[in-house]
Amino acid sequence: MSVVIETTIGDMTVDLFTEERPVACLNFLKLCKLKYYNYNLFHTIEQGFIAQTGDPTGSGDGGDSIFGVLQGPEKRFFQAESLPKIYHKNAGLISLVGAAKHLVGSQFFFTLGEDLESLDGQHCVIGEVVEGSEILRKLNEAIVDEKFRPYQDIRITHTVILDDPYADPRSFREPSRSPSPTPERLKNGRIAADEDIDDTDGKTMEEIQEMLAEREAKARATILEIVGDLPDAEMAPPENVLFVCKLNPVTTDDDLEIIFSRFGKVKSCEVIRDRKSGDSLQYAFVEFDEKKACEAAFFKMDNVLIDDRRIHVDFSQSVGKIKWRGKGRGVEGDSRSLDFNNLRSSKRENQNTRKRTPERMRRVEYNRDRRMTPSGSRNRHAISSMERVKGREGYHHKHENRKRFSRSRSRSSDCKRSSYREKSRERQDGRSAKYHASKEGNGTQALNKRDKTVQARRAYEKRLSHKPDQRNLEKRQRCVYSKESKEKKSRKYKRKSPSSSSSSSSSSESSSETESSSGSDSSSSSDDTSSTSSSVTTSSGEEGKKKVVRRKAQNEKREIEKHRK
């Protein structure tokens, strides 16, 4: 659905996003149909930002929506759609001004720059300019004051609706003709658009002569543009390039670069030479990185002696190296100048060069899914606009829930990390406290250690008192170890003196007596040991005795372990 907006500087054709913004587009279309925007002033124009209008008073504070015009000032603003999200990413978009979050009225603006992220979320994009990009360039170049108000009035003269898909609301009456301007609408103007301006009013003769010289220079530039010597009549030479002449033929590019580099960084230095012979033509161009360095070199290097020649320095008037993109398109490489004649191509470039953020990738996937559906193109008009809005809201809520879930997960992990850090700090504090306590009193630490050993010994004895089998086993093991030690001594004694058989027999008798006193359970073992004591002299008897004792001890250990289990 398109609307033609006629202004004092030209006409623009706007395509509206009626499917994405049905209520907001209804408000704009009905106001245009009511001739509400006729003679409205562009009261705010910021270069590279926006051009705002839509206020009948021209102050920037007035304007009612179609609902406020028909039903009263209580409905001056209304809630516009916020889904699906449309961003202010290109020049030439038309957007309703939001008084609060998504509350809009009659005022709107055109975007004059790209990637205006500060406008997203508060103002509602309803369409884009498809014809009349030259008018956007004129708006962008308008002369304004400190408050961004143009000195010469730029007004909307008429609006023509090419297609209106919405029914008229109740109590709506379309005017039969375009109304004439009222004094209230023309009150805040400055210089009328059709007013003749006398440039010589209040100027001296010198100022008038300068003005006439400028006009003559512009006329000559226009002639050069027609001939083909200049790409554009309004093109100005660069301000950071110096023209150096009267050079010695011996002087080279490197010599000049070394000499002029003391004023600042030199981007390029070129001595112009003959194409065929390669001889110097005795003039050069020096390009600086900054304008200040170029000015300093201009004041200090004129009439300086270089290679026995006094050179002459002046600002360059050549535009041969500037790559001009055409009228209204600016210089190539200048990011500030926007090509209003090729807004659609710039949109494609922005889409290709824009960063692939997660939100943008989701939008791309959503649009791709819509295109891939078989009923997306054929049966699009069969679906109502409200159903489309509900589907987009559901898609939006789905992704919002994903974001919340990811945030909750990140918060829980943050809580876990913080609790782990607190526990580690507590452990460190406890260790340091123990260390300082041990340093403060080593005597108390020693007493505590001794008390602990005494308590452990008592507990061990108490445990043994409740386990008689364990106690008897330990006693028997002690007896066996004592017998072995005595036998070893007797062997050593026999080796020294073979007549000491009586002493060994006495030792065996004494060992038998100690074994009999160990208890009734060990009576059988004492008999075996007494029987084997008579044959201590032979090595085979001693080994058999040791094996018997070890077997008995192992059997008793096994029985005790079974009893415990």
XYZ file of C-alpha atoms in Angstrom:
565
model
C 0.000 0.000 0.000
C 1.600 3.250 -1.187
C 1.272 6.945 -0.381
C 2.704 9.891 -2.343
C 3.949 12.725 -0.098
C 4.312 16.017 -1.976
C 6.686 18.586 -0.407
C 8.019 22.014 -1.315
C 11.288 20.419 -2.538
C 9.797 17.432 -4.401
C 7.653 14.283 -4.195
C 8.291 10.970 -2.432
C 6.518 7.627 -2.736
C 6.270 5.511 0.425
C 5.412 1.785 0.661
C 3.759 0.855 3.982
C 4.247 -2.382 5.965
C 0.513 -3.080 6.329
C 1.007 -6.758 7.183
C 3.577 -6.174 9.941
C 2.045 -2.922 11.315
C -1.724 -2.988 10.534
C -2.951 -0.577 13.256
C -0.088 1.922 12.850
C -0.524 1.946 9.045
C -4.281 2.452 9.468
C -3.577 5.527 11.614
C -1.137 6.986 9.042
C -3.376 6.275 6.022
C -6.504 7.772 7.569
C -4.623 10.914 8.631
C -3.339 11.275 5.061
C -6.882 10.732 3.758
C -8.159 13.396 6.163
C -5.506 15.842 4.764
C -4.167 16.180 8.309
C -0.526 16.477 7.132
C -1.109 19.261 4.607
C 1.214 22.256 5.210
C 2.978 20.496 8.084
C 6.495 21.811 8.689
C 9.686 19.736 8.886
C 10.569 21.204 12.290
C 13.643 19.014 13.029
C 16.320 17.957 10.521
C 19.572 16.389 11.753
C 22.117 15.576 9.082
C 22.770 11.849 8.876
C 20.032 11.144 11.459
C 16.326 12.054 10.930
C 13.935 14.590 9.330
C 10.825 14.910 11.553
C 7.354 16.297 10.744
C 3.665 15.518 11.372
C 2.864 18.268 13.898
C 0.215 20.727 12.598
C 1.432 23.447 14.991
C 5.066 23.147 13.806
C 6.422 23.268 17.376
C 7.189 19.549 17.712
C 4.878 19.007 20.714
C 1.455 18.645 19.061
C -0.396 16.194 16.873
C -3.167 13.620 17.517
C -3.724 10.136 16.186
C -6.766 9.374 14.040
C -8.508 8.030 17.167
C -7.823 11.303 19.001
C -9.131 13.348 16.067
C -12.377 11.338 15.899
C -12.980 10.456 19.579
C -11.344 13.245 21.546
C -8.021 14.210 23.174
C -8.202 11.263 25.583
C -7.116 9.007 22.731
C -4.356 11.267 21.458
C -1.894 8.330 21.564
C -2.444 4.623 20.976
C -0.457 1.418 21.411
C 1.371 0.508 18.202
C 2.622 -2.956 17.259
C 6.060 -4.006 18.461
C 6.227 -7.455 16.828
C 7.783 -8.470 14.553
C 10.730 -6.207 15.309
C 11.770 -3.882 12.472
C 15.025 -2.015 13.064
C 16.179 1.429 11.888
C 19.071 -0.039 9.931
C 18.738 1.784 6.561
C 18.206 5.315 5.283
C 14.790 6.096 3.775
C 12.621 4.378 6.414
C 9.478 6.143 7.707
C 8.715 5.710 11.413
C 6.027 7.003 13.795
C 7.454 8.983 16.733
C 6.925 7.242 20.081
C 5.921 9.474 23.018
C 6.559 6.543 25.371
C 7.267 2.881 24.732
C 5.189 2.049 21.605
C 2.747 4.956 22.267
C 2.474 6.908 19.006
C 0.394 9.767 17.588
C 0.592 11.670 14.309
C 4.265 12.732 14.148
C 6.681 10.733 11.992
C 10.225 11.011 10.618
C 12.401 9.814 7.739
C 15.765 8.203 8.538
C 18.768 9.920 6.894
C 21.442 7.496 8.124
C 22.185 3.815 8.594
C 22.268 1.598 11.719
C 20.379 4.036 13.983
C 20.188 1.606 16.916
C 19.254 4.350 19.406
C 15.790 4.588 17.778
C 15.005 0.864 18.055
C 12.465 -0.207 20.651
C 10.765 3.199 21.110
C 9.665 4.311 17.627
C 7.540 2.268 15.219
C 8.774 1.678 11.642
C 5.783 1.611 9.242
C 7.310 1.840 5.739
C 10.124 2.865 3.409
C 10.771 5.359 0.606
C 10.782 3.645 -2.803
C 10.840 6.759 -5.030
C 12.217 10.246 -4.402
C 15.619 9.520 -2.878
C 16.776 12.884 -4.273
C 14.360 14.564 -1.834
C 16.002 12.714 1.065
C 19.379 14.049 -0.061
C 18.001 17.616 -0.130
C 16.567 17.146 3.362
C 19.925 15.877 4.573
C 21.701 18.934 3.118
C 19.248 21.513 4.538
C 20.818 24.437 6.440
C 19.682 24.390 10.078
C 20.392 26.287 13.319
C 21.762 24.989 16.629
C 18.416 23.386 17.498
C 18.307 21.557 14.119
C 15.497 23.763 12.831
C 15.811 24.695 9.113
C 16.155 28.364 8.222
C 14.026 28.017 5.091
C 10.706 26.241 5.494
C 10.273 22.743 4.066
C 6.609 21.691 4.219
C 4.299 18.864 3.131
C 1.898 20.362 0.578
C -0.297 17.368 -0.227
C -0.718 13.599 0.342
C -2.189 11.146 -2.184
C -3.214 7.586 -1.204
C -2.698 5.128 -4.038
C -4.277 2.138 -2.267
C -6.196 1.927 1.031
C -7.016 -1.637 2.229
C -8.737 -0.492 5.477
C -12.370 0.474 6.005
C -13.066 3.967 7.299
C -13.790 4.164 11.063
C -17.034 5.506 12.435
C -17.662 9.258 12.234
C -14.905 9.562 9.588
C -15.638 12.051 6.790
C -13.231 12.528 3.926
C -12.899 16.183 2.801
C -14.016 16.910 -0.743
C -10.928 19.012 -1.524
C -7.613 19.895 0.012
C -8.107 22.582 2.693
C -6.359 25.935 2.418
C -3.554 26.715 4.919
C -4.592 28.336 8.212
C -2.571 30.995 10.104
C -1.979 28.504 12.927
C -0.162 26.122 10.596
C 1.979 28.877 9.065
C 2.721 30.511 12.425
C 6.053 28.827 13.260
C 7.633 29.280 9.829
C 10.731 31.344 9.082
C 11.463 31.932 5.399
C 8.743 30.688 3.098
C 9.660 28.115 0.499
C 8.518 30.366 -2.395
C 9.862 33.599 -0.935
C 12.478 35.528 -2.979
C 15.645 36.116 -0.947
C 17.715 39.238 -1.626
C 21.301 38.108 -1.113
C 22.707 41.653 -1.301
C 20.496 43.072 1.433
C 22.662 44.537 4.249
C 26.035 43.675 2.620
C 28.945 45.918 1.705
C 30.371 46.305 -1.800
C 33.307 44.000 -1.005
C 31.012 41.243 0.205
C 28.834 41.654 -2.887
C 31.889 41.382 -5.162
C 33.009 38.208 -3.375
C 29.553 36.751 -3.802
C 29.567 37.568 -7.514
C 33.039 36.020 -7.894
C 31.776 32.832 -6.255
C 28.870 32.716 -8.658
C 31.220 33.145 -11.614
C 33.437 30.349 -10.299
C 30.406 28.079 -9.992
C 29.406 28.947 -13.552
C 32.874 28.075 -14.820
C 32.827 24.809 -12.867
C 29.486 23.965 -14.433
C 30.966 24.562 -17.894
C 33.943 22.299 -17.037
C 31.511 19.642 -15.855
C 29.608 19.860 -19.139
C 32.848 19.589 -21.119
C 34.007 16.625 -19.028
C 37.049 18.110 -17.301
C 35.360 17.963 -13.859
C 33.292 15.051 -12.554
C 31.013 17.485 -10.680
C 30.717 21.269 -10.452
C 30.377 21.195 -6.652
C 33.493 19.110 -6.154
C 36.128 20.786 -3.948
C 39.881 20.011 -3.934
C 41.345 18.186 -0.921
C 42.558 20.264 2.051
C 45.492 18.039 3.016
C 47.480 18.145 -0.281
C 50.217 20.671 -1.180
C 51.345 21.678 -4.665
C 55.170 22.141 -4.865
C 56.773 23.680 -7.997
C 60.126 25.145 -9.247
C 61.936 21.974 -8.208
C 65.401 20.943 -9.311
C 65.241 18.053 -11.835
C 67.579 16.125 -9.506
C 65.092 16.201 -6.582
C 63.323 12.840 -6.034
C 60.209 11.681 -4.209
C 62.217 10.364 -1.248
C 64.013 13.682 -0.799
C 60.754 15.622 -0.612
C 59.183 13.071 1.736
C 62.114 13.347 4.168
C 61.979 17.166 4.082
C 58.188 17.515 4.538
C 57.835 14.677 7.093
C 58.998 16.962 9.917
C 55.590 18.690 9.846
C 53.587 15.467 10.190
C 52.913 12.072 8.691
C 53.156 12.113 4.869
C 50.739 9.707 3.177
C 52.200 10.116 -0.321
C 54.740 12.249 -2.161
C 54.933 12.180 -5.958
C 57.185 14.143 -8.360
C 55.378 14.351 -11.715
C 57.490 12.980 -14.597
C 57.231 12.761 -18.368
C 55.582 9.543 -19.547
C 57.998 8.796 -22.355
C 61.368 10.033 -21.115
C 60.774 9.762 -17.345
C 62.358 13.182 -16.724
C 61.062 15.356 -13.886
C 58.576 18.097 -14.823
C 59.798 20.040 -11.752
C 56.546 20.000 -9.732
C 55.112 17.564 -7.178
C 52.132 16.827 -4.883
C 52.617 16.105 -1.167
C 49.656 14.554 0.724
C 49.581 14.751 4.529
C 47.612 12.637 6.966
C 46.234 15.702 8.825
C 45.069 19.132 7.724
C 47.109 20.928 10.437
C 50.378 19.437 9.166
C 49.518 20.608 5.634
C 48.878 24.177 6.833
C 52.138 24.263 8.830
C 54.130 23.116 5.793
C 52.404 25.748 3.625
C 53.474 28.600 5.915
C 57.064 27.424 6.510
C 58.214 25.773 3.276
C 57.432 28.509 0.736
C 60.571 30.019 -0.878
C 62.849 27.426 0.827
C 66.118 26.374 -0.855
C 66.140 22.687 -1.944
C 68.968 21.412 -4.203
C 70.028 24.984 -5.090
C 66.464 25.913 -6.119
C 63.958 28.085 -4.221
C 60.637 26.216 -4.330
C 57.091 27.595 -4.319
C 54.384 25.910 -2.158
C 50.599 26.320 -2.476
C 47.449 24.327 -1.695
C 46.553 21.863 -4.416
C 43.622 22.700 -6.706
C 43.690 19.363 -8.519
C 40.835 16.861 -8.193
C 42.354 14.296 -10.544
C 42.957 11.651 -7.861
C 39.568 11.989 -6.156
C 37.186 9.183 -7.120
C 33.795 10.864 -7.400
C 30.782 8.526 -7.230
C 28.410 10.973 -8.943
C 26.159 13.825 -7.974
C 24.693 13.315 -4.557
C 26.823 10.214 -3.890
C 29.936 11.853 -2.454
C 33.565 10.834 -2.620
C 34.590 7.173 -2.657
C 35.877 6.076 0.747
C 33.932 8.773 2.658
C 31.767 6.879 5.164
C 29.889 10.002 6.231
C 28.348 10.628 2.797
C 25.390 8.402 1.982
C 24.316 7.471 -1.538
C 20.641 8.500 -1.530
C 20.293 7.646 -5.227
C 21.035 3.956 -4.575
C 19.389 3.251 -1.242
C 18.399 -0.275 -2.214
C 21.937 -1.265 -3.191
C 23.227 0.192 0.080
C 20.659 -1.928 1.934
C 22.024 -5.062 0.259
C 25.582 -4.057 1.144
C 24.541 -3.509 4.759
C 22.893 -6.903 4.871
C 26.052 -8.552 3.548
C 28.472 -6.657 5.801
C 26.384 -6.634 8.970
C 27.625 -8.671 11.944
C 25.989 -12.039 12.431
C 24.537 -11.579 15.897
C 22.352 -14.328 17.450
C 19.211 -12.183 17.174
C 19.869 -11.453 13.500
C 20.475 -15.161 12.777
C 17.126 -15.979 14.424
C 15.372 -13.384 12.240
C 17.058 -14.803 9.132
C 15.958 -18.349 10.057
C 12.420 -17.119 10.740
C 12.192 -15.400 7.338
C 13.703 -18.453 5.637
C 11.099 -20.726 7.259
C 8.349 -18.394 6.063
C 9.690 -18.512 2.519
C 10.105 -22.305 2.558
C 6.494 -22.996 3.551
C 4.442 -24.067 0.489
C 1.524 -21.792 1.412
C 3.768 -18.826 2.167
C 3.477 -17.118 -1.212
C 0.232 -18.493 -2.698
C -2.099 -18.447 0.298
C -0.600 -15.412 2.014
C -3.660 -13.234 1.394
C -5.950 -16.029 2.588
C -4.626 -15.643 6.143
C -5.880 -12.655 8.116
C -3.484 -10.062 9.508
C -4.461 -10.869 13.118
C -3.497 -14.535 12.625
C -0.105 -13.473 11.278
C 0.420 -11.190 14.284
C -0.480 -14.017 16.694
C 1.938 -16.383 14.959
C 4.767 -13.846 15.206
C 3.966 -13.207 18.880
C 4.154 -16.935 19.568
C 7.494 -17.155 17.797
C 8.752 -14.171 19.796
C 7.592 -15.630 23.148
C 9.234 -18.925 22.272
C 12.617 -17.267 21.836
C 12.061 -15.126 24.963
C 11.506 -18.305 27.015
C 14.736 -19.731 25.615
C 16.581 -16.601 26.700
C 15.079 -16.793 30.215
C 16.014 -20.464 30.562
C 19.588 -19.744 29.490
C 19.731 -16.840 31.951
C 18.433 -19.024 34.829
C 21.040 -21.672 34.005
C 23.775 -19.090 33.995
C 22.500 -17.697 37.322
C 22.465 -21.156 38.955
C 26.010 -21.827 37.765
C 27.051 -18.413 39.142
C 25.505 -19.312 42.521
C 27.394 -22.624 42.548
C 30.649 -20.864 41.803
C 30.067 -18.280 44.539
C 29.212 -20.975 47.155
C 32.332 -22.951 46.197
C 34.443 -19.800 46.609
C 32.917 -19.102 50.038
C 33.625 -22.653 51.211
C 37.215 -22.502 50.011
C 37.674 -19.215 51.861
C 36.254 -20.761 55.049
C 38.684 -23.676 54.742
C 41.607 -21.326 54.288
C 40.490 -19.255 57.270
C 40.221 -22.408 59.440
C 43.698 -23.607 58.404
C 45.235 -20.237 59.123
C 43.483 -20.120 62.524
C 44.866 -23.561 63.422
C 48.328 -22.517 62.317
C 48.272 -19.373 64.455
C 46.912 -21.296 67.446
C 49.764 -23.816 67.192
C 52.250 -20.962 66.972
C 50.772 -19.199 69.989
C 50.952 -22.189 72.375
C 53.091 -25.240 71.584
C 52.884 -26.404 75.210
C 49.128 -26.785 75.175
C 49.392 -28.669 71.889
C 51.832 -31.155 73.406
C 49.544 -31.721 76.433
C 46.587 -32.337 74.159
C 48.637 -34.844 72.178
C 49.609 -36.715 75.303
C 46.003 -36.849 76.494
C 44.961 -38.249 73.144
C 47.533 -41.061 73.301
C 46.435 -41.999 76.842
C 42.818 -42.103 75.757
C 43.653 -44.249 72.733
C 45.586 -46.711 74.915
C 42.689 -47.048 77.347
C 40.208 -47.573 74.543
C 42.425 -50.281 73.084
C 42.649 -52.101 76.431
C 38.913 -51.850 76.890
C 38.408 -53.391 73.477
C 40.703 -56.267 74.354
C 38.830 -56.947 77.608
C 35.638 -57.517 75.610
C 37.399 -59.881 73.190
C 38.981 -62.804 75.118
C 39.846 -64.739 71.948
C 41.932 -61.867 70.663
C 43.673 -61.546 74.020
C 44.511 -65.279 74.225
C 45.835 -65.193 70.646
C 48.171 -62.317 71.419
C 49.438 -64.091 74.549
C 50.161 -67.280 72.604
C 51.984 -65.304 69.922
C 54.136 -63.731 72.618
C 54.950 -67.206 74.022
C 55.902 -68.544 70.587
C 58.177 -65.565 69.933
C 59.823 -66.015 73.372
C 60.414 -69.763 72.686
C 62.018 -69.041 69.334
C 64.335 -66.461 70.831
C 65.369 -68.868 73.611
C 66.038 -71.673 71.124
C 68.199 -69.371 69.028
C 70.247 -68.526 72.115
C 70.612 -72.200 73.001
C 71.824 -72.976 69.490
C 74.449 -70.297 69.670
C 75.578 -71.627 73.045
C 75.805 -75.210 71.742
C 77.973 -74.144 68.846
C 80.354 -72.540 71.262
C 80.347 -75.470 73.814
C 78.848 -78.871 72.859
C 78.669 -79.954 76.564
C 75.781 -77.601 77.257
C 72.972 -80.060 76.501
C 71.786 -79.883 80.084
C 71.225 -76.144 79.870
C 69.184 -76.539 76.679
C 67.016 -79.213 78.329
C 66.470 -76.952 81.327
C 65.470 -74.111 79.019
C 63.040 -76.396 77.230
C 61.532 -77.412 80.584
C 61.141 -73.811 81.639
C 59.454 -73.003 78.313
C 57.069 -75.915 78.820
C 56.182 -74.589 82.264
C 55.368 -71.111 80.912
C 53.294 -72.652 78.196
C 51.228 -74.679 80.643
C 50.496 -71.533 82.660
C 49.053 -69.714 79.620
C 45.658 -71.520 79.904
C 43.686 -74.689 79.471
C 43.221 -74.138 75.744
C 46.990 -74.333 75.098
C 47.616 -77.627 76.985
C 47.905 -79.651 73.791
C 50.478 -77.275 72.385
C 52.607 -77.559 75.594
C 52.614 -81.335 75.298
C 53.820 -81.115 71.722
C 56.487 -78.616 72.589
C 57.708 -80.762 75.560
C 57.878 -83.793 73.284
C 59.853 -81.917 70.706
C 62.176 -80.256 73.262
C 64.068 -83.534 73.764
C 65.121 -83.492 70.107
C 66.376 -79.866 70.029
C 69.846 -81.061 69.139
C 68.727 -82.154 65.651
C 67.918 -79.427 63.105
C 65.042 -81.414 61.527
C 63.148 -81.600 64.842
C 63.427 -77.849 65.383
C 62.019 -77.042 61.933
C 59.038 -79.357 62.466
C 58.319 -77.692 65.777
C 58.264 -74.249 64.179
C 55.876 -75.406 61.463
C 53.458 -76.864 64.034
C 53.425 -73.627 66.042
C 52.847 -71.486 62.940
C 49.970 -73.692 61.770
C 48.282 -73.460 65.167
C 48.609 -69.693 65.206
C 47.186 -69.409 61.683
C 44.249 -71.693 62.558
C 43.441 -69.654 65.637
C 43.528 -66.404 63.607
C 41.112 -67.843 61.068
C 38.699 -68.969 63.809
C 38.775 -65.485 65.375
C 38.093 -63.811 62.009
C 35.155 -66.179 61.384
C 33.811 -65.403 64.850
C 33.987 -61.632 64.087
C 32.181 -62.024 60.796
